[in-house]
Tab-separated table of C-alpha atoms in Angstrom:
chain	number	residue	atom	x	y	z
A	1	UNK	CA	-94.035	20.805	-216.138
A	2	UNK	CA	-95.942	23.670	-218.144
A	3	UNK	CA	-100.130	23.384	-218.392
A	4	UNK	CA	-101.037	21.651	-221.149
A	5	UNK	CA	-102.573	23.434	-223.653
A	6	UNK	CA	-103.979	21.074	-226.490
A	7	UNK	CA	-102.643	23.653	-229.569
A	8	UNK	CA	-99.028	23.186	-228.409
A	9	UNK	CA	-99.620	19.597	-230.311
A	10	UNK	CA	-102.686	20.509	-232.779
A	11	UNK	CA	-102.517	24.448	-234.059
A	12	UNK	CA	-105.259	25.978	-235.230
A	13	UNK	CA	-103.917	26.790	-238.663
A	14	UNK	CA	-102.667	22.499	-238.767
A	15	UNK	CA	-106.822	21.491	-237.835
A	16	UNK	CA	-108.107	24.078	-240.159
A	17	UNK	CA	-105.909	22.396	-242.866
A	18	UNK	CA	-107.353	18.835	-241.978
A	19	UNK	CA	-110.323	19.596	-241.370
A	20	UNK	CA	-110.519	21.304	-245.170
A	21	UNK	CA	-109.299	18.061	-246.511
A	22	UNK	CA	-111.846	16.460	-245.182
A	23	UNK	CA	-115.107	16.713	-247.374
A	24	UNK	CA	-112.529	15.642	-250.171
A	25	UNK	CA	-111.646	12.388	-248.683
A	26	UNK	CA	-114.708	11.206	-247.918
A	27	UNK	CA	-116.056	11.851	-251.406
A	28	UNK	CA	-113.054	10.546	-253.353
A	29	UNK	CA	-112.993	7.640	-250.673
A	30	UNK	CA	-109.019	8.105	-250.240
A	31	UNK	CA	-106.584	7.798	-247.447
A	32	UNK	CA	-105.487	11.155	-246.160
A	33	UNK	CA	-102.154	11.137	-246.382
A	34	UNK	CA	-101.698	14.438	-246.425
A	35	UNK	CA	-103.166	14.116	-242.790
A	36	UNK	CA	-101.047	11.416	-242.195
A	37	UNK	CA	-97.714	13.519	-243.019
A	38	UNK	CA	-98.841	17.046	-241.227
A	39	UNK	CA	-99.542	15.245	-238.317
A	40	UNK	CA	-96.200	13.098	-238.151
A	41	UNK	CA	-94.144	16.491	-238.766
A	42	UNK	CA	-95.597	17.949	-235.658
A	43	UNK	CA	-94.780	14.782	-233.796
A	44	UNK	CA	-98.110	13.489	-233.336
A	45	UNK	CA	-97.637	9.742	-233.407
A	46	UNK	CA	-95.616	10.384	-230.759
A	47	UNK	CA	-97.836	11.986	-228.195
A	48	UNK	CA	-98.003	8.644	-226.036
A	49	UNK	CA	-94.579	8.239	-226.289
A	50	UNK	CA	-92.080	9.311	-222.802
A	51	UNK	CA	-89.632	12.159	-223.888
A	52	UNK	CA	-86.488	9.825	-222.978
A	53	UNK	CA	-87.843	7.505	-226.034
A	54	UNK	CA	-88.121	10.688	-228.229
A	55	UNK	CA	-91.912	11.322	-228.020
A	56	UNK	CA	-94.039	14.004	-226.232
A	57	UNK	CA	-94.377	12.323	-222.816
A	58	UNK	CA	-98.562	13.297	-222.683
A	59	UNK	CA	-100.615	10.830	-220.272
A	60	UNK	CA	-103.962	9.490	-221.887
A	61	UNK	CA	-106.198	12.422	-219.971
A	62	UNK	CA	-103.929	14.704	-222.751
A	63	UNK	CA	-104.653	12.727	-225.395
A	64	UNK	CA	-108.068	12.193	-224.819
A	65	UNK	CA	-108.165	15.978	-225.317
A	66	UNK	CA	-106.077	16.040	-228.391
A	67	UNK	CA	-107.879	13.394	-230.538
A	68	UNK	CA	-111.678	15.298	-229.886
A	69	UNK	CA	-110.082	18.653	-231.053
A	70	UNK	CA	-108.829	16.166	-234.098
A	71	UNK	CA	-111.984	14.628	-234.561
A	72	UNK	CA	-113.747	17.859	-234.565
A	73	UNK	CA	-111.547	18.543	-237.748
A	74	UNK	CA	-112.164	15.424	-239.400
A	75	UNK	CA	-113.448	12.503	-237.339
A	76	UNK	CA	-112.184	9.796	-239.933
A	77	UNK	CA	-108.625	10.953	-239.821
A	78	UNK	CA	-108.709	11.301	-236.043
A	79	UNK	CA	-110.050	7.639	-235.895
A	80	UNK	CA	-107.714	6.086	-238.201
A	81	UNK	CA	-105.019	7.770	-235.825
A	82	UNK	CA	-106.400	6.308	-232.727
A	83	UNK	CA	-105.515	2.648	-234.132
A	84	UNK	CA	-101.636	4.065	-233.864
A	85	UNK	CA	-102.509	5.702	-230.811
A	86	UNK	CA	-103.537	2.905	-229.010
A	87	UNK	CA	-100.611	0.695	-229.696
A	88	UNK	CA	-98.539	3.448	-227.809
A	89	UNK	CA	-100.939	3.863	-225.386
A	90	UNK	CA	-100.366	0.148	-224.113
A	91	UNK	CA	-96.722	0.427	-224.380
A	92	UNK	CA	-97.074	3.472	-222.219
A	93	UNK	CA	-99.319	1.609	-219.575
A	94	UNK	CA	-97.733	-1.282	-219.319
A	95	UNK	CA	-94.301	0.693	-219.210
A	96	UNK	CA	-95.570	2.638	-216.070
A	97	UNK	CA	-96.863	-0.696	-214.703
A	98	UNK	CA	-93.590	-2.113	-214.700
A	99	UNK	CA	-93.226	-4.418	-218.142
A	100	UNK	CA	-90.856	-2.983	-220.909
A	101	UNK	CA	-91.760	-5.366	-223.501
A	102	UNK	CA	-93.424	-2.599	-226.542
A	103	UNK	CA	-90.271	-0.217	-226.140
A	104	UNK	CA	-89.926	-0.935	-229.855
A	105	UNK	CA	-93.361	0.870	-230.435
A	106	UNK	CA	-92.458	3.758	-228.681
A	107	UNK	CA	-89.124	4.304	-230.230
A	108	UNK	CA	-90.962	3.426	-233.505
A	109	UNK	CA	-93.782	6.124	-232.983
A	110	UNK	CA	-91.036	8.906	-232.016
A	111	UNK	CA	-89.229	7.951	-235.522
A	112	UNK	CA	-92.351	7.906	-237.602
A	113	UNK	CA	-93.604	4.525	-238.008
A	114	UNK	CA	-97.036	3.599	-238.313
A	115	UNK	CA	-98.666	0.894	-236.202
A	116	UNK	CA	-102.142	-0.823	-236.904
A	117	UNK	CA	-104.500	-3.040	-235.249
A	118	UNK	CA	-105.169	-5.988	-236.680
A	119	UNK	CA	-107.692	-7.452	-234.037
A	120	UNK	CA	-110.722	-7.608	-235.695
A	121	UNK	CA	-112.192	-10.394	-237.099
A	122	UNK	CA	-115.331	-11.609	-238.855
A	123	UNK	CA	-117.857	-12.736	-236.385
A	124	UNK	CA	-115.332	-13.413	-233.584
A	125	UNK	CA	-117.313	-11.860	-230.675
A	126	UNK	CA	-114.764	-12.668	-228.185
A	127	UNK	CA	-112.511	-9.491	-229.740
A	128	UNK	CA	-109.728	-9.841	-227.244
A	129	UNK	CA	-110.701	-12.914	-225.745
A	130	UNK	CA	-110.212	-15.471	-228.399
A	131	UNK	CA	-109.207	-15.706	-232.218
A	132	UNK	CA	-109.806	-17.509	-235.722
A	133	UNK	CA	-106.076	-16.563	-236.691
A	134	UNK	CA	-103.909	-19.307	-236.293
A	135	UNK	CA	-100.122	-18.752	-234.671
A	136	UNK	CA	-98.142	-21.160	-235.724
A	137	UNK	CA	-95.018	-21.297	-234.110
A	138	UNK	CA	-91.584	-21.368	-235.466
A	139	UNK	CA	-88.159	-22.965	-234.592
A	140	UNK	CA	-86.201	-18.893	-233.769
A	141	UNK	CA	-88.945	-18.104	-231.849
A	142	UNK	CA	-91.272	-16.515	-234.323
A	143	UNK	CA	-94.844	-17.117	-235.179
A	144	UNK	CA	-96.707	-17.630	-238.668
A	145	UNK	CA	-100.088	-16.007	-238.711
A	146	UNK	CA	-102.503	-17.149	-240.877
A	147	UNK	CA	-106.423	-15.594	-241.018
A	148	UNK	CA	-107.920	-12.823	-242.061
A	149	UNK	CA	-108.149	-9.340	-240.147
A	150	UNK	CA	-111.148	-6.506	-240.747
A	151	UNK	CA	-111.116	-2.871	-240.009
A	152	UNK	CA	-107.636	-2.955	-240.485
A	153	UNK	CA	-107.469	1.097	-240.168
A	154	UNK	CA	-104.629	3.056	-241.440
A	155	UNK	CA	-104.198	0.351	-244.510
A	156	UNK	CA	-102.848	2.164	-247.350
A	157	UNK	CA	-100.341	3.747	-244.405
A	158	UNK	CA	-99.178	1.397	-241.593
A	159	UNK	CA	-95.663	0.214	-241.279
A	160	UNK	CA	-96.201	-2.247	-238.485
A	161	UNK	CA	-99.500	-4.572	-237.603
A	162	UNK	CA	-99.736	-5.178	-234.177
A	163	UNK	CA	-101.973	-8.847	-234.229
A	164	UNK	CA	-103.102	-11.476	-232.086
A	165	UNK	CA	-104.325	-15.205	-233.070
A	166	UNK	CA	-104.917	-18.460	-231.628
A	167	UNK	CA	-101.717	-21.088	-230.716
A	168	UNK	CA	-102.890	-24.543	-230.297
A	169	UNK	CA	-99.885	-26.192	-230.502
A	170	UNK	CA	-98.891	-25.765	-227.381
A	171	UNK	CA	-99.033	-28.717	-224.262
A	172	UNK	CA	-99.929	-27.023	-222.109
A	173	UNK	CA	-103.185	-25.569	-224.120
A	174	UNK	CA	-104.093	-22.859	-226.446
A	175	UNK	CA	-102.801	-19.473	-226.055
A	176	UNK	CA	-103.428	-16.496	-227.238
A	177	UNK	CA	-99.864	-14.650	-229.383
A	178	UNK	CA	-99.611	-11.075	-229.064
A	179	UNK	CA	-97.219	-9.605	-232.053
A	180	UNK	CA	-96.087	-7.315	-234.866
A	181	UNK	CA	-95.624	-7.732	-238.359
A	182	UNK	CA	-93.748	-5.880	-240.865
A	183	UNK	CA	-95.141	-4.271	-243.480
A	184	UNK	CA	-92.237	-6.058	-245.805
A	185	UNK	CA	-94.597	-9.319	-245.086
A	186	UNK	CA	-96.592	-7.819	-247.841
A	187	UNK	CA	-93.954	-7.687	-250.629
A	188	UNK	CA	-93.102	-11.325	-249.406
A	189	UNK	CA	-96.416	-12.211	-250.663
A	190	UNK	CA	-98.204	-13.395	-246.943
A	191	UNK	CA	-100.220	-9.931	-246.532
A	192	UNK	CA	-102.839	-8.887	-249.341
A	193	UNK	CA	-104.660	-5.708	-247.968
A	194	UNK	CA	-107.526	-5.987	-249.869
A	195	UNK	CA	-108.829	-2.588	-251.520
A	196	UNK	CA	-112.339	-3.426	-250.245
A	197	UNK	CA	-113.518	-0.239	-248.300
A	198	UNK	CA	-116.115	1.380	-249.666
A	199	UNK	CA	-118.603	2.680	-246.414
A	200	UNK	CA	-120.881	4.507	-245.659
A	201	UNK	CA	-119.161	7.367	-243.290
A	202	UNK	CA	-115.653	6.986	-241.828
A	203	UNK	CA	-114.540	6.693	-245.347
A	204	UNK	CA	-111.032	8.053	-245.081
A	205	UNK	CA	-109.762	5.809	-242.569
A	206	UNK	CA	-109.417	3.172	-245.224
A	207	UNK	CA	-109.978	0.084	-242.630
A	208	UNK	CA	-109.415	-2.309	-245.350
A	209	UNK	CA	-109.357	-6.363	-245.140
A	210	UNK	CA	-105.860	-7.815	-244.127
A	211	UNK	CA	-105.602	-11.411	-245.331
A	212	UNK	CA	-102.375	-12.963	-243.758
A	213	UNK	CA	-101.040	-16.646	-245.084
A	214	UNK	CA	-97.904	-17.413	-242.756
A	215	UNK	CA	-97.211	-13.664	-242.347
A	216	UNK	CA	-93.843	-14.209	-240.127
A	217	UNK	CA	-93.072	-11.811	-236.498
A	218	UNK	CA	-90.061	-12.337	-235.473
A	219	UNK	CA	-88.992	-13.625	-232.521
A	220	UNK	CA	-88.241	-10.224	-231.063
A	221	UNK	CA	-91.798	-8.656	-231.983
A	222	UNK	CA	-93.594	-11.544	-230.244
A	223	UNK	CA	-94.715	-9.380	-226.943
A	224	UNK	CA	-97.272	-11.732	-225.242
A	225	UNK	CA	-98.909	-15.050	-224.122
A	226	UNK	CA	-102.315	-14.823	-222.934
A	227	UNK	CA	-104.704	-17.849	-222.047
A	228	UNK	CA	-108.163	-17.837	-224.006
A	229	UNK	CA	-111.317	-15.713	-222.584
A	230	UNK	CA	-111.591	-12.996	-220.233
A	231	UNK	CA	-108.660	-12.391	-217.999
A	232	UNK	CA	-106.767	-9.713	-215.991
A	233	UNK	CA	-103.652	-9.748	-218.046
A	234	UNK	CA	-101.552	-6.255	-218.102
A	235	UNK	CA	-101.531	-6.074	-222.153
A	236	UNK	CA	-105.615	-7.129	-222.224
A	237	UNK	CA	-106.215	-4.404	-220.134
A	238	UNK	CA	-103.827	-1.845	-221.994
A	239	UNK	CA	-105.572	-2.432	-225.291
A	240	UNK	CA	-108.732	-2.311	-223.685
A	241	UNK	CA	-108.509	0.844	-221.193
A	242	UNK	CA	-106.853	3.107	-224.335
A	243	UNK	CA	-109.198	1.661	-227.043
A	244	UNK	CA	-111.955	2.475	-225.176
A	245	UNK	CA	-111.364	6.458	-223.628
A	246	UNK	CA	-109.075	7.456	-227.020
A	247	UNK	CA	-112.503	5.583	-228.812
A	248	UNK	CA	-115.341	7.573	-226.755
A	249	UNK	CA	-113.233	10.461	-227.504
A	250	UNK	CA	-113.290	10.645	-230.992
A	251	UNK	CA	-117.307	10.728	-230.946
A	252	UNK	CA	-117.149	13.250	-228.248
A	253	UNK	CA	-115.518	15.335	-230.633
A	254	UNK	CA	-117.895	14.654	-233.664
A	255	UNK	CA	-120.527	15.521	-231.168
A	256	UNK	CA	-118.748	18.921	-230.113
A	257	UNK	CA	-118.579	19.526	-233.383
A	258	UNK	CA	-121.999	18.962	-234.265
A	259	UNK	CA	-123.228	20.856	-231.515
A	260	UNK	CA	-120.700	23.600	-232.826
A	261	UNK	CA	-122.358	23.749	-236.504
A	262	UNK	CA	-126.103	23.750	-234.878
A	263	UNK	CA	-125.400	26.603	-233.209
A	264	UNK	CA	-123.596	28.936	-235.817
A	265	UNK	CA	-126.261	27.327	-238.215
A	266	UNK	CA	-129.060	28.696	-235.532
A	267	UNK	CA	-127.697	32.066	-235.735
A	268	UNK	CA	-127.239	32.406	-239.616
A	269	UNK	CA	-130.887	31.230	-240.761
A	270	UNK	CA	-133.831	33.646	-240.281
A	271	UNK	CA	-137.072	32.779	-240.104
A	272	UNK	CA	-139.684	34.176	-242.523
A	273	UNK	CA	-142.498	34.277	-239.666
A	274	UNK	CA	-141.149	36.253	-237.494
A	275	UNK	CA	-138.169	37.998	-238.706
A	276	UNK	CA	-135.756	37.240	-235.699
A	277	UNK	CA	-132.750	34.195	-236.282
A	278	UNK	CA	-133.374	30.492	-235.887
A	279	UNK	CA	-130.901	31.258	-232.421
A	280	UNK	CA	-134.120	33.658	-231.144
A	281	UNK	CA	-136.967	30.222	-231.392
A	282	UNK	CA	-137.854	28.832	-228.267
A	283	UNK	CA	-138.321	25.715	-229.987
A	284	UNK	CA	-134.418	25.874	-231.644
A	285	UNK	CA	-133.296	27.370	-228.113
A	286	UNK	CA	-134.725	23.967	-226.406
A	287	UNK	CA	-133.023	21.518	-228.772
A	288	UNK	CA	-129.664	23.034	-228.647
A	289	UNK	CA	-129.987	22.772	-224.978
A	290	UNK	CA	-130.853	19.717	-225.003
A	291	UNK	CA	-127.341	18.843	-227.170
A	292	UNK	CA	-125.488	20.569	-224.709
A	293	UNK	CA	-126.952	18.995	-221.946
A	294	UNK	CA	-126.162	15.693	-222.962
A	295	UNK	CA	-122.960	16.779	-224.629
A	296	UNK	CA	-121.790	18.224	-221.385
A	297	UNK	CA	-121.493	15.142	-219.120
A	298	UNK	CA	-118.800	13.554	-221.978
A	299	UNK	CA	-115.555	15.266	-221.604
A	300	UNK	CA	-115.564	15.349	-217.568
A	301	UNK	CA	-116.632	11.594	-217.783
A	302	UNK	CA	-113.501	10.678	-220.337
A	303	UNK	CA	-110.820	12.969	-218.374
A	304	UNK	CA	-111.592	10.788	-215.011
A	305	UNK	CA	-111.309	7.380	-216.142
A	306	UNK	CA	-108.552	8.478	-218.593
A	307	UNK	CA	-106.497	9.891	-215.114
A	308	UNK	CA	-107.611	6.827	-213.486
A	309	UNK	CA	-105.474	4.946	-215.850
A	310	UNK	CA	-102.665	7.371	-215.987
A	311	UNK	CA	-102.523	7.166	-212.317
A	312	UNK	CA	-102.650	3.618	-211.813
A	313	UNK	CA	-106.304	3.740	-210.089
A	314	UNK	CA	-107.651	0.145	-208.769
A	315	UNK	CA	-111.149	-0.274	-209.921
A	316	UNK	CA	-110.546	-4.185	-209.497
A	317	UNK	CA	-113.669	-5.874	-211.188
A	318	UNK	CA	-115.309	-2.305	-211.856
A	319	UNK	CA	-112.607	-1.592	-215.162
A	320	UNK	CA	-113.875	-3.148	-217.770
A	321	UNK	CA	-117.766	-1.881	-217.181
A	322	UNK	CA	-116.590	1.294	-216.585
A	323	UNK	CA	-114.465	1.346	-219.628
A	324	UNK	CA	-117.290	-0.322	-222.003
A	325	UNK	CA	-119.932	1.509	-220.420
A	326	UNK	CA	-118.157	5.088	-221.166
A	327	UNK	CA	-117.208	4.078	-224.784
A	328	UNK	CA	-121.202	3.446	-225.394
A	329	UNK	CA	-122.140	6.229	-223.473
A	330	UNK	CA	-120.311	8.556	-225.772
A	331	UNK	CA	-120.970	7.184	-229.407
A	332	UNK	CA	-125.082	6.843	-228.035
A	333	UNK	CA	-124.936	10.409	-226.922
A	334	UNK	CA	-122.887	11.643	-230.088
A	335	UNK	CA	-125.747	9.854	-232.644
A	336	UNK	CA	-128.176	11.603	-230.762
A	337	UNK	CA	-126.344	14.861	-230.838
A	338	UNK	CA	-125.560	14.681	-234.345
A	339	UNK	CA	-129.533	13.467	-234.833
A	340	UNK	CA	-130.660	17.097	-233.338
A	341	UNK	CA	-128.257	18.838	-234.937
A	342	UNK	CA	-129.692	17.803	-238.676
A	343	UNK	CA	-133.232	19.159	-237.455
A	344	UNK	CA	-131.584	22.281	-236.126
A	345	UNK	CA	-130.025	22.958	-239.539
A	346	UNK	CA	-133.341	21.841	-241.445
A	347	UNK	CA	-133.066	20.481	-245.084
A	348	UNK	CA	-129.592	21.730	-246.214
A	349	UNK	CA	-127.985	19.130	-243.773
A	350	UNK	CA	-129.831	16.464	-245.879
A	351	UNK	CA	-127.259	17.408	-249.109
A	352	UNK	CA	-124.300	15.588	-249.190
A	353	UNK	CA	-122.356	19.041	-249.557
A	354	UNK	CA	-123.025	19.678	-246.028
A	355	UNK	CA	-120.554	18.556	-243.037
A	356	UNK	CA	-123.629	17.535	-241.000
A	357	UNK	CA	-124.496	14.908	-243.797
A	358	UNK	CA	-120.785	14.054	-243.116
A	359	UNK	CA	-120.942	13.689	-239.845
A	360	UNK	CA	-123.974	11.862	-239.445
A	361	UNK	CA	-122.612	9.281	-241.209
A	362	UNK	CA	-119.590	8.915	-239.763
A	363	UNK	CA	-121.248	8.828	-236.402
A	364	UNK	CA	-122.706	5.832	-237.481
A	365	UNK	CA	-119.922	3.663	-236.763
A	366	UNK	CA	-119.720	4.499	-233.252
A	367	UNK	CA	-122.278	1.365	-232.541
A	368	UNK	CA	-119.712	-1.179	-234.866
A	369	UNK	CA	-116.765	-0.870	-232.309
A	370	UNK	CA	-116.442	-3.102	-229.090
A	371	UNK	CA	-117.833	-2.920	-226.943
A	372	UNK	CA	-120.837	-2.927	-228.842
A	373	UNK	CA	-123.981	-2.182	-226.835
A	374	UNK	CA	-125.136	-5.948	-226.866
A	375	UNK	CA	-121.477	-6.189	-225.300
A	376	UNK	CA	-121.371	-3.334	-223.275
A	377	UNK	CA	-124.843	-3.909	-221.255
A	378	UNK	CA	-123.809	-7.225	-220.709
A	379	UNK	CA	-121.187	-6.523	-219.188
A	380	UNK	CA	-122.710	-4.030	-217.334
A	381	UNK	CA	-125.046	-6.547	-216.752
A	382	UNK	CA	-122.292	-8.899	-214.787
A	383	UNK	CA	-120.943	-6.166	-212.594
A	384	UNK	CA	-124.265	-5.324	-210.969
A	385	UNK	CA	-125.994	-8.407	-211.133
A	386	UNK	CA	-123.592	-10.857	-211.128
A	387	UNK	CA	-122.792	-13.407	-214.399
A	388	UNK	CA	-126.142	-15.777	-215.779
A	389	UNK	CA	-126.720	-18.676	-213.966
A	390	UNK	CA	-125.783	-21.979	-215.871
């Protein structure tokens, strides 16, 4: 197989495009379709996908790569993608571990669809580990969902939501339904996508409210049963593994690009005191540093764990701290990047025409995504320590 060179799948001339777009969107508070439909001609919902199902046959250290060059264009249209991504992430790591069931995603991907995640829900801290959406079953072998979803990225766009919620009608206890609905559920009147999102940064990934009210899967898009609370289940630790690296990489790249702007912005601006460019101050020359330095230990971090999971690496135990703990790692270090880089550029980064106002607040919602850092050092927490004594 050839090197992989990340503008084989992102061009310069396709970024510079998107990332042009990208003031507009965030002001007019619009989905970026225009995004959306570049990135689908050059195949890019398929990236995930193996080239005998049509797609580009990349492992998750390539993708990593890709979506912090995206993200560097426009971090809310590289974030919205990562919901898609992630679905065909887990059907790529559960295909190389052996279980076929999310073929349908991957074939789905290579064709063109859209597919969202619809796990989030109002103060349900368990995320993966438990749900307020009831799954009702049905007589063919489909389930009735019936809750309401948030941060449904991709909204205005998706063509498949990929859900979980709570069946309790099962003997032999609750369970936990993994599935996909159609998009046609909406038309049919049990899916109102609510035309509620209205943020402060990451405003074009349009991660509107899903309300569902018996919003039928069928039988053939019902992919999983999983028992309540944490567990070691191949499709738990799918979601979790890609959401997490394709998650930390996103901020990487708004950090990159931050650190990218503070420099060229250090060069361009001269100082009336002593003549010489902002790049020529000791004081400029530390803080920069200082960005790099902490920018720096990011990318090697995400390529090893992402490899780890293409590779089928046993950390036992040790995944899910290592996965939460790189994921808050990299939106902590990409605030605090983004933080310096406003004080490198001085008061023009306060004006909302600047992309450092941009990307400081869509850096912001780094801290909103699991694992959160109450989540994450807890977790941490368990793995060193052990769990709390009851």
């Amino acid at each position: 197989m050839p090197p992989f060179d990340a503008a084989d799948h992102l061009p310069d001339e396709l970024i510079e495009r998107i990332r042009a777009r990208a003031a507009r969107h965030d002001a007019e508070n619009t989905f970026p379709h225009d995004d959306l439909d570049d990135l689908r001609s050059a195949g890019y919902l398929g990236i995930l996908v193996p080239q005998d199902r049509g797609g580009a046959g990349l492992g998750l250290a390539e993708a990593a790569i890709l979506q912090q060059r995206l993200a560097g264009a426009s971090p809310a249209t590289a974030l919205a993608v990562n919901m898609h991504l992630v679905w065909t992430g887990v059907a790529k790591v559960l295909r190389d571990r052996g279980i076929d069931d999310l073929a349908f995603v991957q074939e789905g991907a290579a064709a063109g669809e859209v597919f969202a995640f619809g796990i989030s829900e109002a103060g349900n801290d368990l995320v993966l580990f438990g749900s307020d959406t009831d799954a009702a079953p049905l007589a063919d072998g489909g389930y009735a969902f019936t809750g309401t979803k948030i941060f449904t990225s991709l909204s205005p766009a998706w063509t498949q939501l990929g859900l979980h919620g709570l069946d309790t009608s099962s003997p032999e206890g609750p369970r936990l339904v993994y599935a996909f609905v159609p998009r046609s559920a909406e038309s049919e009147g049990t899916i109102e996508v609510r035309d509620d999102w209205d943020t402060l940064g990451m405003r074009a990934t349009q991660s509107r409210t899903t309300v569902l009210s018996g919003a039928v899967a069928p039988a053939d898009r019902v992919v999983r049963f999983v028992p309540p609370g944490p567990n070691p289940d191949p499709l738990v630790f799918g979601i979790f593994s890609v959401f997490e690296v394709l998650l930390a990489s996103v901020y990487t790249g708004v950090a990159r690009r931050a650190l990218d702007v503070a420099v060229a912005t250090a060069g361009a601006r001269t100082s009336k005191k002593t003549g010489k460019t902002y790049a020529q101050d000791p004081d400029i020359r530390w803080r920069i540093a200082d960005m790099a330095l902490a920018y720096d230990a990011l990318p090697p971090q995400i390529a090893s764990l992402a490899a780890d999971v293409d590779a089928l690496a046993d950390h036992g135990a040790r995944w899910f701290s290592l996965l939460a703990g790189l994921k808050h790692r990299a939106t902590a270090t990409a605030k605090r990047v983004v933080d310096d880089a406003m004080l490198v550029a001085g008061g023009s980064s306060y004006f909302t025409r600047s992309e450092l106002s941009r990307l400081y607040r869509d850096v912001l919602a780094g801290a909103f995504h699991p694992s959160d850092p109450e989540s994450a050092h807890a977790t941490l927490a368990s793995a060193w320590l052990g769990p709390i004594e009851s």
